[in-house]
Amino acid sequence: MKIGMLTGGGDCPGLNAVIRAIVRKGTFTYEDEFVGFLEGWRGLIDNMSMPLDLDSVAGILPRGGTILRTSRTNPAKRPDGIERCIAALEKNQIQALIAIGGDDTLSVAQKLHERGVKVVGIPKTIDNDLGGTDYTFGFDTACNIVCEALDRVHTTAEAHNRVMVVEVMGRDAGWIAVYSGIAGGADVILIPERPFDVDKVAESIRQRHERGRYFSIIVVAEGAKFASEPGPGAPILQDMGKDEFGHAKLGGVANILAREIEKRTGYETRAVVLGHIQRGGSPSAFDRVLATRYGLGAIDMVHRGEFGSMAALRANRIVSVPLAEAISRNRVVDDEVIQTMEGLFEKLENKQMVGK
Ligand code: F6P
C-alpha cells in the first residue's frame, strides 16, 4: 500500500518515534511504501513531500521535533485548500493517509474523511487535552521538563526567601500544571478549569509564610484566568493575533500574578515562563514507548480498513475511536483528579490548592 503521513500543529517530543514505528512495521509486516508530506497540511496544499523508508527513519527515535516539520496551516482557511489536499493525495497515488496531530490537525483529517479520503489519526499534544484517549504522547516529557525546572526554582526561591510563579503551557486544560505541580511539590496550582481569586492565592501564601516557610512555588497554566480584577474571566493574551485555527497567543499570566502577589503580601516575587522549552528536546522513555505503540496501532488500523478513526490509549490498550469523537471536545482536567489533588494539599499544606 502507498501511505502518506504528516505531522501538524505544535510539535512535541515523540513525533519522530511515531514516524519510525509506522515505517518499520509498515515495511516489515505489510511491505508498504511511504511518502511524508512536509510542514503539516501545507505539505498537501503545496504538494511538498519526501520519501520515507527504513534509512530515513534510522536514528530518529530519541530526536525531538519532527523530521517532517510542522505548521498550523488550516486548509479550510486557504483558497481551495481541501481540494488541493485531495489533489495532492491523488497525484502521489496515496491510498491512505496517517495524520499525527492535536484537535486542529485531526479536525482537518475528519473533513477529508467526510470527502472520502482514507485517513487514520494519531493523537499528539503536550497539553494532553485531546478527547477520546487517556494520554497523548509528549505530555510525559513536558511534565518531566517542568518538574526538573521546579526542582531548580525551589533552590533559588529558598535561597532568596522568594515567591516564584512558574508559568507552564496549557491553553484550555491544566494537565501539565497539575501533574508537574504535584511532582514538583508546588504550593499552589492554578489551572484554566478553575478561575482563581488572587486575594485568596495571596492569603494562602501569607499563611504559609506565617507558619515558618520562607518561600513558595506557584505553578500557573498559561490559560488560567483571574476570577476578578485585574483580568476577570479571560485568559491573558500576548497579543491580539490569532492562528489559522482561531487560537490567540496566550502568555503573561505569571508576570501579572507575580506583581499582584508582591503587592498584596510584600514578599519578593519573581515570574518564570517556561514556554517552548517544554516542547523541545528528546522524548522521555514513556513517550518513546507510547508514541511507538500509537504508530504500530495506526498502521494496523490502516490495514484493517478502520478509516475515519484515531488510535487511542484506553485503560493501557491501544484501541480505535472515531475521529469525530476525539475532536468533539477538549479533555479538561476532570473533577476527580482535582479533588484527589486537593485532598493531598489539604492534608499536607492546609488547603493550598486554590482557584475554587
Ligand atoms: O501545542 C499546544 C501548545 O503547546 C499550547 O499549550 C500553547 O499555547 C501553544 O502550543 C503555543 O504554540 P506556538 O508554538 O504556536 O507558540
JSON list of N, CA and C in Angstrom, two decimals, residues 6-79:
[
{"chain": "A", "resi": 6, "resn": "LEU", "atom": "N", "xyz": [1.73, 12.86, 7.79]},
{"chain": "A", "resi": 6, "resn": "LEU", "atom": "CA", "xyz": [2.12, 14.24, 8.08]},
{"chain": "A", "resi": 6, "resn": "LEU", "atom": "C", "xyz": [2.01, 14.50, 9.57]},
{"chain": "A", "resi": 7, "resn": "THR", "atom": "N", "xyz": [2.77, 15.51, 10.04]},
{"chain": "A", "resi": 7, "resn": "THR", "atom": "CA", "xyz": [2.67, 15.96, 11.43]},
{"chain": "A", "resi": 7, "resn": "THR", "atom": "C", "xyz": [2.20, 17.41, 11.40]},
{"chain": "A", "resi": 8, "resn": "GLY", "atom": "N", "xyz": [1.14, 17.73, 12.17]},
{"chain": "A", "resi": 8, "resn": "GLY", "atom": "CA", "xyz": [0.59, 19.08, 12.13]},
{"chain": "A", "resi": 8, "resn": "GLY", "atom": "C", "xyz": [0.46, 19.69, 13.53]},
{"chain": "A", "resi": 9, "resn": "GLY", "atom": "N", "xyz": [0.34, 21.02, 13.59]},
{"chain": "A", "resi": 9, "resn": "GLY", "atom": "CA", "xyz": [0.17, 21.73, 14.87]},
{"chain": "A", "resi": 9, "resn": "GLY", "atom": "C", "xyz": [1.49, 21.92, 15.58]},
{"chain": "A", "resi": 10, "resn": "GLY", "atom": "N", "xyz": [1.44, 22.28, 16.86]},
{"chain": "A", "resi": 10, "resn": "GLY", "atom": "CA", "xyz": [2.67, 22.47, 17.63]},
{"chain": "A", "resi": 10, "resn": "GLY", "atom": "C", "xyz": [3.41, 21.14, 17.72]},
{"chain": "A", "resi": 11, "resn": "ASP", "atom": "N", "xyz": [4.73, 21.18, 17.62]},
{"chain": "A", "resi": 11, "resn": "ASP", "atom": "CA", "xyz": [5.47, 19.91, 17.69]},
{"chain": "A", "resi": 11, "resn": "ASP", "atom": "C", "xyz": [5.43, 19.36, 19.11]},
{"chain": "A", "resi": 12, "resn": "CYS", "atom": "N", "xyz": [5.86, 18.12, 19.28]},
{"chain": "A", "resi": 12, "resn": "CYS", "atom": "CA", "xyz": [6.02, 17.61, 20.64]},
{"chain": "A", "resi": 12, "resn": "CYS", "atom": "C", "xyz": [6.96, 16.41, 20.61]},
{"chain": "A", "resi": 13, "resn": "PRO", "atom": "N", "xyz": [7.66, 16.16, 21.72]},
{"chain": "A", "resi": 13, "resn": "PRO", "atom": "CA", "xyz": [8.60, 15.05, 21.74]},
{"chain": "A", "resi": 13, "resn": "PRO", "atom": "C", "xyz": [7.88, 13.72, 21.51]},
{"chain": "A", "resi": 14, "resn": "GLY", "atom": "N", "xyz": [8.41, 12.91, 20.61]},
{"chain": "A", "resi": 14, "resn": "GLY", "atom": "CA", "xyz": [7.80, 11.62, 20.31]},
{"chain": "A", "resi": 14, "resn": "GLY", "atom": "C", "xyz": [7.29, 11.53, 18.88]},
{"chain": "A", "resi": 15, "resn": "LEU", "atom": "N", "xyz": [7.24, 12.67, 18.16]},
{"chain": "A", "resi": 15, "resn": "LEU", "atom": "CA", "xyz": [6.73, 12.63, 16.78]},
{"chain": "A", "resi": 15, "resn": "LEU", "atom": "C", "xyz": [7.61, 11.72, 15.92]},
{"chain": "A", "resi": 16, "resn": "ASN", "atom": "N", "xyz": [8.92, 11.84, 16.09]},
{"chain": "A", "resi": 16, "resn": "ASN", "atom": "CA", "xyz": [9.81, 11.00, 15.27]},
{"chain": "A", "resi": 16, "resn": "ASN", "atom": "C", "xyz": [9.68, 9.52, 15.63]},
{"chain": "A", "resi": 17, "resn": "ALA", "atom": "N", "xyz": [9.40, 9.26, 16.90]},
{"chain": "A", "resi": 17, "resn": "ALA", "atom": "CA", "xyz": [9.23, 7.85, 17.32]},
{"chain": "A", "resi": 17, "resn": "ALA", "atom": "C", "xyz": [7.99, 7.25, 16.64]},
{"chain": "A", "resi": 18, "resn": "VAL", "atom": "N", "xyz": [6.93, 8.05, 16.48]},
{"chain": "A", "resi": 18, "resn": "VAL", "atom": "CA", "xyz": [5.72, 7.56, 15.78]},
{"chain": "A", "resi": 18, "resn": "VAL", "atom": "C", "xyz": [6.03, 7.26, 14.32]},
{"chain": "A", "resi": 19, "resn": "ILE", "atom": "N", "xyz": [6.70, 8.23, 13.69]},
{"chain": "A", "resi": 19, "resn": "ILE", "atom": "CA", "xyz": [7.01, 8.08, 12.25]},
{"chain": "A", "resi": 19, "resn": "ILE", "atom": "C", "xyz": [7.83, 6.81, 12.04]},
{"chain": "A", "resi": 20, "resn": "ARG", "atom": "N", "xyz": [8.83, 6.63, 12.90]},
{"chain": "A", "resi": 20, "resn": "ARG", "atom": "CA", "xyz": [9.73, 5.46, 12.80]},
{"chain": "A", "resi": 20, "resn": "ARG", "atom": "C", "xyz": [8.95, 4.15, 12.95]},
{"chain": "A", "resi": 21, "resn": "ALA", "atom": "N", "xyz": [8.05, 4.13, 13.95]},
{"chain": "A", "resi": 21, "resn": "ALA", "atom": "CA", "xyz": [7.29, 2.88, 14.20]},
{"chain": "A", "resi": 21, "resn": "ALA", "atom": "C", "xyz": [6.41, 2.53, 13.00]},
{"chain": "A", "resi": 22, "resn": "ILE", "atom": "N", "xyz": [5.76, 3.56, 12.43]},
{"chain": "A", "resi": 22, "resn": "ILE", "atom": "CA", "xyz": [4.87, 3.32, 11.28]},
{"chain": "A", "resi": 22, "resn": "ILE", "atom": "C", "xyz": [5.67, 2.76, 10.11]},
{"chain": "A", "resi": 23, "resn": "VAL", "atom": "N", "xyz": [6.80, 3.42, 9.82]},
{"chain": "A", "resi": 23, "resn": "VAL", "atom": "CA", "xyz": [7.60, 2.99, 8.66]},
{"chain": "A", "resi": 23, "resn": "VAL", "atom": "C", "xyz": [8.16, 1.59, 8.88]},
{"chain": "A", "resi": 24, "resn": "ARG", "atom": "N", "xyz": [8.63, 1.31, 10.10]},
{"chain": "A", "resi": 24, "resn": "ARG", "atom": "CA", "xyz": [9.22, -0.02, 10.34]},
{"chain": "A", "resi": 24, "resn": "ARG", "atom": "C", "xyz": [8.18, -1.13, 10.22]},
{"chain": "A", "resi": 25, "resn": "LYS", "atom": "N", "xyz": [7.03, -0.96, 10.92]},
{"chain": "A", "resi": 25, "resn": "LYS", "atom": "CA", "xyz": [6.05, -2.05, 10.85]},
{"chain": "A", "resi": 25, "resn": "LYS", "atom": "C", "xyz": [5.43, -2.12, 9.45]},
{"chain": "A", "resi": 26, "resn": "GLY", "atom": "N", "xyz": [5.19, -0.94, 8.86]},
{"chain": "A", "resi": 26, "resn": "GLY", "atom": "CA", "xyz": [4.61, -0.92, 7.51]},
{"chain": "A", "resi": 26, "resn": "GLY", "atom": "C", "xyz": [5.51, -1.64, 6.52]},
{"chain": "A", "resi": 27, "resn": "THR", "atom": "N", "xyz": [6.82, -1.45, 6.67]},
{"chain": "A", "resi": 27, "resn": "THR", "atom": "CA", "xyz": [7.78, -2.07, 5.75]},
{"chain": "A", "resi": 27, "resn": "THR", "atom": "C", "xyz": [7.92, -3.56, 6.04]},
{"chain": "A", "resi": 28, "resn": "PHE", "atom": "N", "xyz": [8.18, -3.88, 7.32]},
{"chain": "A", "resi": 28, "resn": "PHE", "atom": "CA", "xyz": [8.47, -5.28, 7.67]},
{"chain": "A", "resi": 28, "resn": "PHE", "atom": "C", "xyz": [7.25, -6.19, 7.55]},
{"chain": "A", "resi": 29, "resn": "THR", "atom": "N", "xyz": [6.10, -5.68, 7.97]},
{"chain": "A", "resi": 29, "resn": "THR", "atom": "CA", "xyz": [4.92, -6.56, 8.05]},
{"chain": "A", "resi": 29, "resn": "THR", "atom": "C", "xyz": [4.05, -6.48, 6.80]},
{"chain": "A", "resi": 30, "resn": "TYR", "atom": "N", "xyz": [3.92, -5.26, 6.23]},
{"chain": "A", "resi": 30, "resn": "TYR", "atom": "CA", "xyz": [2.92, -5.10, 5.16]},
{"chain": "A", "resi": 30, "resn": "TYR", "atom": "C", "xyz": [3.53, -4.76, 3.79]},
{"chain": "A", "resi": 31, "resn": "GLU", "atom": "N", "xyz": [4.85, -4.55, 3.76]},
{"chain": "A", "resi": 31, "resn": "GLU", "atom": "CA", "xyz": [5.53, -4.13, 2.52]},
{"chain": "A", "resi": 31, "resn": "GLU", "atom": "C", "xyz": [4.95, -2.84, 1.96]},
{"chain": "A", "resi": 32, "resn": "ASP", "atom": "N", "xyz": [4.63, -1.91, 2.84]},
{"chain": "A", "resi": 32, "resn": "ASP", "atom": "CA", "xyz": [4.10, -0.60, 2.42]},
{"chain": "A", "resi": 32, "resn": "ASP", "atom": "C", "xyz": [5.20, 0.29, 1.88]},
{"chain": "A", "resi": 33, "resn": "GLU", "atom": "N", "xyz": [4.73, 1.34, 1.20]},
{"chain": "A", "resi": 33, "resn": "GLU", "atom": "CA", "xyz": [5.64, 2.39, 0.72]},
{"chain": "A", "resi": 33, "resn": "GLU", "atom": "C", "xyz": [5.14, 3.68, 1.35]},
{"chain": "A", "resi": 34, "resn": "PHE", "atom": "N", "xyz": [6.05, 4.58, 1.76]},
{"chain": "A", "resi": 34, "resn": "PHE", "atom": "CA", "xyz": [5.61, 5.78, 2.49]},
{"chain": "A", "resi": 34, "resn": "PHE", "atom": "C", "xyz": [6.07, 7.07, 1.83]},
{"chain": "A", "resi": 35, "resn": "VAL", "atom": "N", "xyz": [5.18, 8.07, 1.93]},
{"chain": "A", "resi": 35, "resn": "VAL", "atom": "CA", "xyz": [5.51, 9.43, 1.49]},
{"chain": "A", "resi": 35, "resn": "VAL", "atom": "C", "xyz": [5.22, 10.35, 2.68]},
{"chain": "A", "resi": 36, "resn": "GLY", "atom": "N", "xyz": [6.20, 11.17, 3.04]},
{"chain": "A", "resi": 36, "resn": "GLY", "atom": "CA", "xyz": [5.98, 12.12, 4.14]},
{"chain": "A", "resi": 36, "resn": "GLY", "atom": "C", "xyz": [5.66, 13.49, 3.56]},
{"chain": "A", "resi": 37, "resn": "PHE", "atom": "N", "xyz": [4.50, 14.04, 3.92]},
{"chain": "A", "resi": 37, "resn": "PHE", "atom": "CA", "xyz": [4.17, 15.40, 3.47]},
{"chain": "A", "resi": 37, "resn": "PHE", "atom": "C", "xyz": [4.74, 16.38, 4.49]},
{"chain": "A", "resi": 38, "resn": "LEU", "atom": "N", "xyz": [5.33, 17.47, 4.00]},
{"chain": "A", "resi": 38, "resn": "LEU", "atom": "CA", "xyz": [6.11, 18.36, 4.86]},
{"chain": "A", "resi": 38, "resn": "LEU", "atom": "C", "xyz": [5.27, 19.51, 5.43]},
{"chain": "A", "resi": 39, "resn": "GLU", "atom": "N", "xyz": [5.60, 19.87, 6.67]},
{"chain": "A", "resi": 39, "resn": "GLU", "atom": "CA", "xyz": [5.03, 21.07, 7.31]},
{"chain": "A", "resi": 39, "resn": "GLU", "atom": "C", "xyz": [3.52, 20.99, 7.47]},
{"chain": "A", "resi": 40, "resn": "GLY", "atom": "N", "xyz": [3.03, 19.88, 7.94]},
{"chain": "A", "resi": 40, "resn": "GLY", "atom": "CA", "xyz": [1.60, 19.74, 8.21]},
{"chain": "A", "resi": 40, "resn": "GLY", "atom": "C", "xyz": [0.78, 19.78, 6.93]},
{"chain": "A", "resi": 41, "resn": "TRP", "atom": "N", "xyz": [-0.40, 20.39, 7.05]},
{"chain": "A", "resi": 41, "resn": "TRP", "atom": "CA", "xyz": [-1.30, 20.41, 5.88]},
{"chain": "A", "resi": 41, "resn": "TRP", "atom": "C", "xyz": [-0.75, 21.25, 4.74]},
{"chain": "A", "resi": 42, "resn": "ARG", "atom": "N", "xyz": [0.22, 22.14, 5.05]},
{"chain": "A", "resi": 42, "resn": "ARG", "atom": "CA", "xyz": [0.86, 22.93, 3.98]},
{"chain": "A", "resi": 42, "resn": "ARG", "atom": "C", "xyz": [1.50, 22.01, 2.94]},
{"chain": "A", "resi": 43, "resn": "GLY", "atom": "N", "xyz": [2.01, 20.87, 3.40]},
{"chain": "A", "resi": 43, "resn": "GLY", "atom": "CA", "xyz": [2.68, 19.93, 2.50]},
{"chain": "A", "resi": 43, "resn": "GLY", "atom": "C", "xyz": [1.72, 19.33, 1.49]},
{"chain": "A", "resi": 44, "resn": "LEU", "atom": "N", "xyz": [0.46, 19.18, 1.88]},
{"chain": "A", "resi": 44, "resn": "LEU", "atom": "CA", "xyz": [-0.53, 18.67, 0.92]},
{"chain": "A", "resi": 44, "resn": "LEU", "atom": "C", "xyz": [-1.00, 19.80, 0.01]},
{"chain": "A", "resi": 45, "resn": "ILE", "atom": "N", "xyz": [-1.25, 20.98, 0.61]},
{"chain": "A", "resi": 45, "resn": "ILE", "atom": "CA", "xyz": [-1.74, 22.10, -0.21]},
{"chain": "A", "resi": 45, "resn": "ILE", "atom": "C", "xyz": [-0.73, 22.43, -1.31]},
{"chain": "A", "resi": 46, "resn": "ASP", "atom": "N", "xyz": [0.56, 22.46, -0.94]},
{"chain": "A", "resi": 46, "resn": "ASP", "atom": "CA", "xyz": [1.60, 22.85, -1.91]},
{"chain": "A", "resi": 46, "resn": "ASP", "atom": "C", "xyz": [2.35, 21.65, -2.49]},
{"chain": "A", "resi": 47, "resn": "ASN", "atom": "N", "xyz": [1.85, 20.45, -2.20]},
{"chain": "A", "resi": 47, "resn": "ASN", "atom": "CA", "xyz": [2.47, 19.21, -2.69]},
{"chain": "A", "resi": 47, "resn": "ASN", "atom": "C", "xyz": [3.97, 19.14, -2.43]},
{"chain": "A", "resi": 48, "resn": "MET", "atom": "N", "xyz": [4.33, 19.30, -1.16]},
{"chain": "A", "resi": 48, "resn": "MET", "atom": "CA", "xyz": [5.75, 19.19, -0.76]},
{"chain": "A", "resi": 48, "resn": "MET", "atom": "C", "xyz": [5.89, 17.88, 0.01]},
{"chain": "A", "resi": 49, "resn": "SER", "atom": "N", "xyz": [6.78, 17.01, -0.45]},
{"chain": "A", "resi": 49, "resn": "SER", "atom": "CA", "xyz": [6.88, 15.71, 0.23]},
{"chain": "A", "resi": 49, "resn": "SER", "atom": "C", "xyz": [8.30, 15.16, 0.18]},
{"chain": "A", "resi": 50, "resn": "MET", "atom": "N", "xyz": [8.52, 14.13, 0.94]},
{"chain": "A", "resi": 50, "resn": "MET", "atom": "CA", "xyz": [9.80, 13.40, 0.89]},
{"chain": "A", "resi": 50, "resn": "MET", "atom": "C", "xyz": [9.50, 11.90, 1.03]},
{"chain": "A", "resi": 51, "resn": "PRO", "atom": "N", "xyz": [10.29, 11.06, 0.38]},
{"chain": "A", "resi": 51, "resn": "PRO", "atom": "CA", "xyz": [10.07, 9.62, 0.57]},
{"chain": "A", "resi": 51, "resn": "PRO", "atom": "C", "xyz": [10.49, 9.24, 1.98]},
{"chain": "A", "resi": 52, "resn": "LEU", "atom": "N", "xyz": [9.80, 8.28, 2.58]},
{"chain": "A", "resi": 52, "resn": "LEU", "atom": "CA", "xyz": [10.15, 7.80, 3.92]},
{"chain": "A", "resi": 52, "resn": "LEU", "atom": "C", "xyz": [10.43, 6.31, 3.81]},
{"chain": "A", "resi": 53, "resn": "ASP", "atom": "N", "xyz": [11.64, 5.92, 4.21]},
{"chain": "A", "resi": 53, "resn": "ASP", "atom": "CA", "xyz": [11.95, 4.49, 4.20]},
{"chain": "A", "resi": 53, "resn": "ASP", "atom": "C", "xyz": [12.77, 4.16, 5.44]},
{"chain": "A", "resi": 54, "resn": "LEU", "atom": "N", "xyz": [13.24, 2.92, 5.52]},
{"chain": "A", "resi": 54, "resn": "LEU", "atom": "CA", "xyz": [13.97, 2.50, 6.72]},
{"chain": "A", "resi": 54, "resn": "LEU", "atom": "C", "xyz": [15.19, 3.39, 6.97]},
{"chain": "A", "resi": 55, "resn": "ASP", "atom": "N", "xyz": [15.86, 3.79, 5.88]},
{"chain": "A", "resi": 55, "resn": "ASP", "atom": "CA", "xyz": [17.06, 4.63, 6.06]},
{"chain": "A", "resi": 55, "resn": "ASP", "atom": "C", "xyz": [16.69, 6.00, 6.62]},
{"chain": "A", "resi": 56, "resn": "SER", "atom": "N", "xyz": [15.60, 6.58, 6.11]},
{"chain": "A", "resi": 56, "resn": "SER", "atom": "CA", "xyz": [15.27, 7.95, 6.56]},
{"chain": "A", "resi": 56, "resn": "SER", "atom": "C", "xyz": [14.78, 7.99, 8.00]},
{"chain": "A", "resi": 57, "resn": "VAL", "atom": "N", "xyz": [14.34, 6.85, 8.55]},
{"chain": "A", "resi": 57, "resn": "VAL", "atom": "CA", "xyz": [13.89, 6.88, 9.94]},
{"chain": "A", "resi": 57, "resn": "VAL", "atom": "C", "xyz": [14.94, 6.30, 10.91]},
{"chain": "A", "resi": 58, "resn": "ALA", "atom": "N", "xyz": [16.08, 5.89, 10.36]},
{"chain": "A", "resi": 58, "resn": "ALA", "atom": "CA", "xyz": [17.13, 5.33, 11.24]},
{"chain": "A", "resi": 58, "resn": "ALA", "atom": "C", "xyz": [17.69, 6.43, 12.14]},
{"chain": "A", "resi": 59, "resn": "GLY", "atom": "N", "xyz": [17.77, 6.15, 13.42]},
{"chain": "A", "resi": 59, "resn": "GLY", "atom": "CA", "xyz": [18.40, 7.09, 14.36]},
{"chain": "A", "resi": 59, "resn": "GLY", "atom": "C", "xyz": [17.51, 8.22, 14.84]},
{"chain": "A", "resi": 60, "resn": "ILE", "atom": "N", "xyz": [16.23, 8.24, 14.45]},
{"chain": "A", "resi": 60, "resn": "ILE", "atom": "CA", "xyz": [15.40, 9.39, 14.83]},
{"chain": "A", "resi": 60, "resn": "ILE", "atom": "C", "xyz": [14.63, 9.19, 16.13]},
{"chain": "A", "resi": 61, "resn": "LEU", "atom": "N", "xyz": [14.63, 7.98, 16.68]},
{"chain": "A", "resi": 61, "resn": "LEU", "atom": "CA", "xyz": [13.83, 7.69, 17.89]},
{"chain": "A", "resi": 61, "resn": "LEU", "atom": "C", "xyz": [14.05, 8.70, 19.03]},
{"chain": "A", "resi": 62, "resn": "PRO", "atom": "N", "xyz": [15.29, 9.04, 19.36]},
{"chain": "A", "resi": 62, "resn": "PRO", "atom": "CA", "xyz": [15.47, 9.96, 20.51]},
{"chain": "A", "resi": 62, "resn": "PRO", "atom": "C", "xyz": [15.38, 11.44, 20.14]},
{"chain": "A", "resi": 63, "resn": "ARG", "atom": "N", "xyz": [15.17, 11.74, 18.87]},
{"chain": "A", "resi": 63, "resn": "ARG", "atom": "CA", "xyz": [15.20, 13.16, 18.47]},
{"chain": "A", "resi": 63, "resn": "ARG", "atom": "C", "xyz": [13.87, 13.85, 18.69]},
{"chain": "A", "resi": 64, "resn": "GLY", "atom": "N", "xyz": [13.91, 15.05, 19.28]},
{"chain": "A", "resi": 64, "resn": "GLY", "atom": "CA", "xyz": [12.71, 15.87, 19.41]},
{"chain": "A", "resi": 64, "resn": "GLY", "atom": "C", "xyz": [12.32, 16.45, 18.06]},
{"chain": "A", "resi": 65, "resn": "GLY", "atom": "N", "xyz": [11.27, 17.29, 18.04]},
{"chain": "A", "resi": 65, "resn": "GLY", "atom": "CA", "xyz": [10.80, 17.88, 16.78]},
{"chain": "A", "resi": 65, "resn": "GLY", "atom": "C", "xyz": [10.21, 16.81, 15.87]},
{"chain": "A", "resi": 66, "resn": "THR", "atom": "N", "xyz": [10.23, 17.06, 14.58]},
{"chain": "A", "resi": 66, "resn": "THR", "atom": "CA", "xyz": [9.71, 16.09, 13.61]},
{"chain": "A", "resi": 66, "resn": "THR", "atom": "C", "xyz": [10.48, 16.22, 12.30]},
{"chain": "A", "resi": 67, "resn": "ILE", "atom": "N", "xyz": [10.95, 15.10, 11.76]},
{"chain": "A", "resi": 67, "resn": "ILE", "atom": "CA", "xyz": [11.71, 15.17, 10.50]},
{"chain": "A", "resi": 67, "resn": "ILE", "atom": "C", "xyz": [10.82, 15.67, 9.36]},
{"chain": "A", "resi": 68, "resn": "LEU", "atom": "N", "xyz": [9.49, 15.63, 9.56]},
{"chain": "A", "resi": 68, "resn": "LEU", "atom": "CA", "xyz": [8.58, 16.12, 8.51]},
{"chain": "A", "resi": 68, "resn": "LEU", "atom": "C", "xyz": [8.28, 17.61, 8.69]},
{"chain": "A", "resi": 69, "resn": "ARG", "atom": "N", "xyz": [8.79, 18.19, 9.75]},
{"chain": "A", "resi": 69, "resn": "ARG", "atom": "CA", "xyz": [8.48, 19.57, 10.15]},
{"chain": "A", "resi": 69, "resn": "ARG", "atom": "C", "xyz": [6.95, 19.72, 10.30]},
{"chain": "A", "resi": 70, "resn": "THR", "atom": "N", "xyz": [6.53, 20.90, 10.78]},
{"chain": "A", "resi": 70, "resn": "THR", "atom": "CA", "xyz": [5.11, 21.05, 11.08]},
{"chain": "A", "resi": 70, "resn": "THR", "atom": "C", "xyz": [4.68, 22.50, 10.89]},
{"chain": "A", "resi": 71, "resn": "SER", "atom": "N", "xyz": [3.38, 22.75, 10.89]},
{"chain": "A", "resi": 71, "resn": "SER", "atom": "CA", "xyz": [2.86, 24.12, 10.83]},
{"chain": "A", "resi": 71, "resn": "SER", "atom": "C", "xyz": [1.42, 24.08, 11.31]},
{"chain": "A", "resi": 72, "resn": "ARG", "atom": "N", "xyz": [0.88, 25.27, 11.53]},
{"chain": "A", "resi": 72, "resn": "ARG", "atom": "CA", "xyz": [-0.53, 25.35, 11.93]},
{"chain": "A", "resi": 72, "resn": "ARG", "atom": "C", "xyz": [-1.40, 25.75, 10.73]},
{"chain": "A", "resi": 73, "resn": "THR", "atom": "N", "xyz": [-1.04, 25.26, 9.55]},
{"chain": "A", "resi": 73, "resn": "THR", "atom": "CA", "xyz": [-1.80, 25.56, 8.33]},
{"chain": "A", "resi": 73, "resn": "THR", "atom": "C", "xyz": [-3.18, 24.91, 8.39]},
{"chain": "A", "resi": 74, "resn": "ASN", "atom": "N", "xyz": [-4.22, 25.70, 8.08]},
{"chain": "A", "resi": 74, "resn": "ASN", "atom": "CA", "xyz": [-5.59, 25.18, 8.06]},
{"chain": "A", "resi": 74, "resn": "ASN", "atom": "C", "xyz": [-6.12, 25.22, 6.62]},
{"chain": "A", "resi": 75, "resn": "PRO", "atom": "N", "xyz": [-6.21, 24.07, 5.95]},
{"chain": "A", "resi": 75, "resn": "PRO", "atom": "CA", "xyz": [-6.67, 24.06, 4.55]},
{"chain": "A", "resi": 75, "resn": "PRO", "atom": "C", "xyz": [-8.04, 24.72, 4.37]},
{"chain": "A", "resi": 76, "resn": "ALA", "atom": "N", "xyz": [-8.88, 24.63, 5.41]},
{"chain": "A", "resi": 76, "resn": "ALA", "atom": "CA", "xyz": [-10.22, 25.22, 5.28]},
{"chain": "A", "resi": 76, "resn": "ALA", "atom": "C", "xyz": [-10.16, 26.74, 5.19]},
{"chain": "A", "resi": 77, "resn": "LYS", "atom": "N", "xyz": [-9.02, 27.33, 5.56]},
{"chain": "A", "resi": 77, "resn": "LYS", "atom": "CA", "xyz": [-8.86, 28.79, 5.50]},
{"chain": "A", "resi": 77, "resn": "LYS", "atom": "C", "xyz": [-8.09, 29.22, 4.26]},
{"chain": "A", "resi": 78, "resn": "ARG", "atom": "N", "xyz": [-7.69, 28.28, 3.44]},
{"chain": "A", "resi": 78, "resn": "ARG", "atom": "CA", "xyz": [-6.92, 28.61, 2.22]},
{"chain": "A", "resi": 78, "resn": "ARG", "atom": "C", "xyz": [-7.81, 28.40, 0.99]},
{"chain": "A", "resi": 79, "resn": "PRO", "atom": "N", "xyz": [-7.65, 29.24, -0.04]},
{"chain": "A", "resi": 79, "resn": "PRO", "atom": "CA", "xyz": [-8.48, 29.06, -1.23]},
{"chain": "A", "resi": 79, "resn": "PRO", "atom": "C", "xyz": [-8.34, 27.63, -1.79]}
]
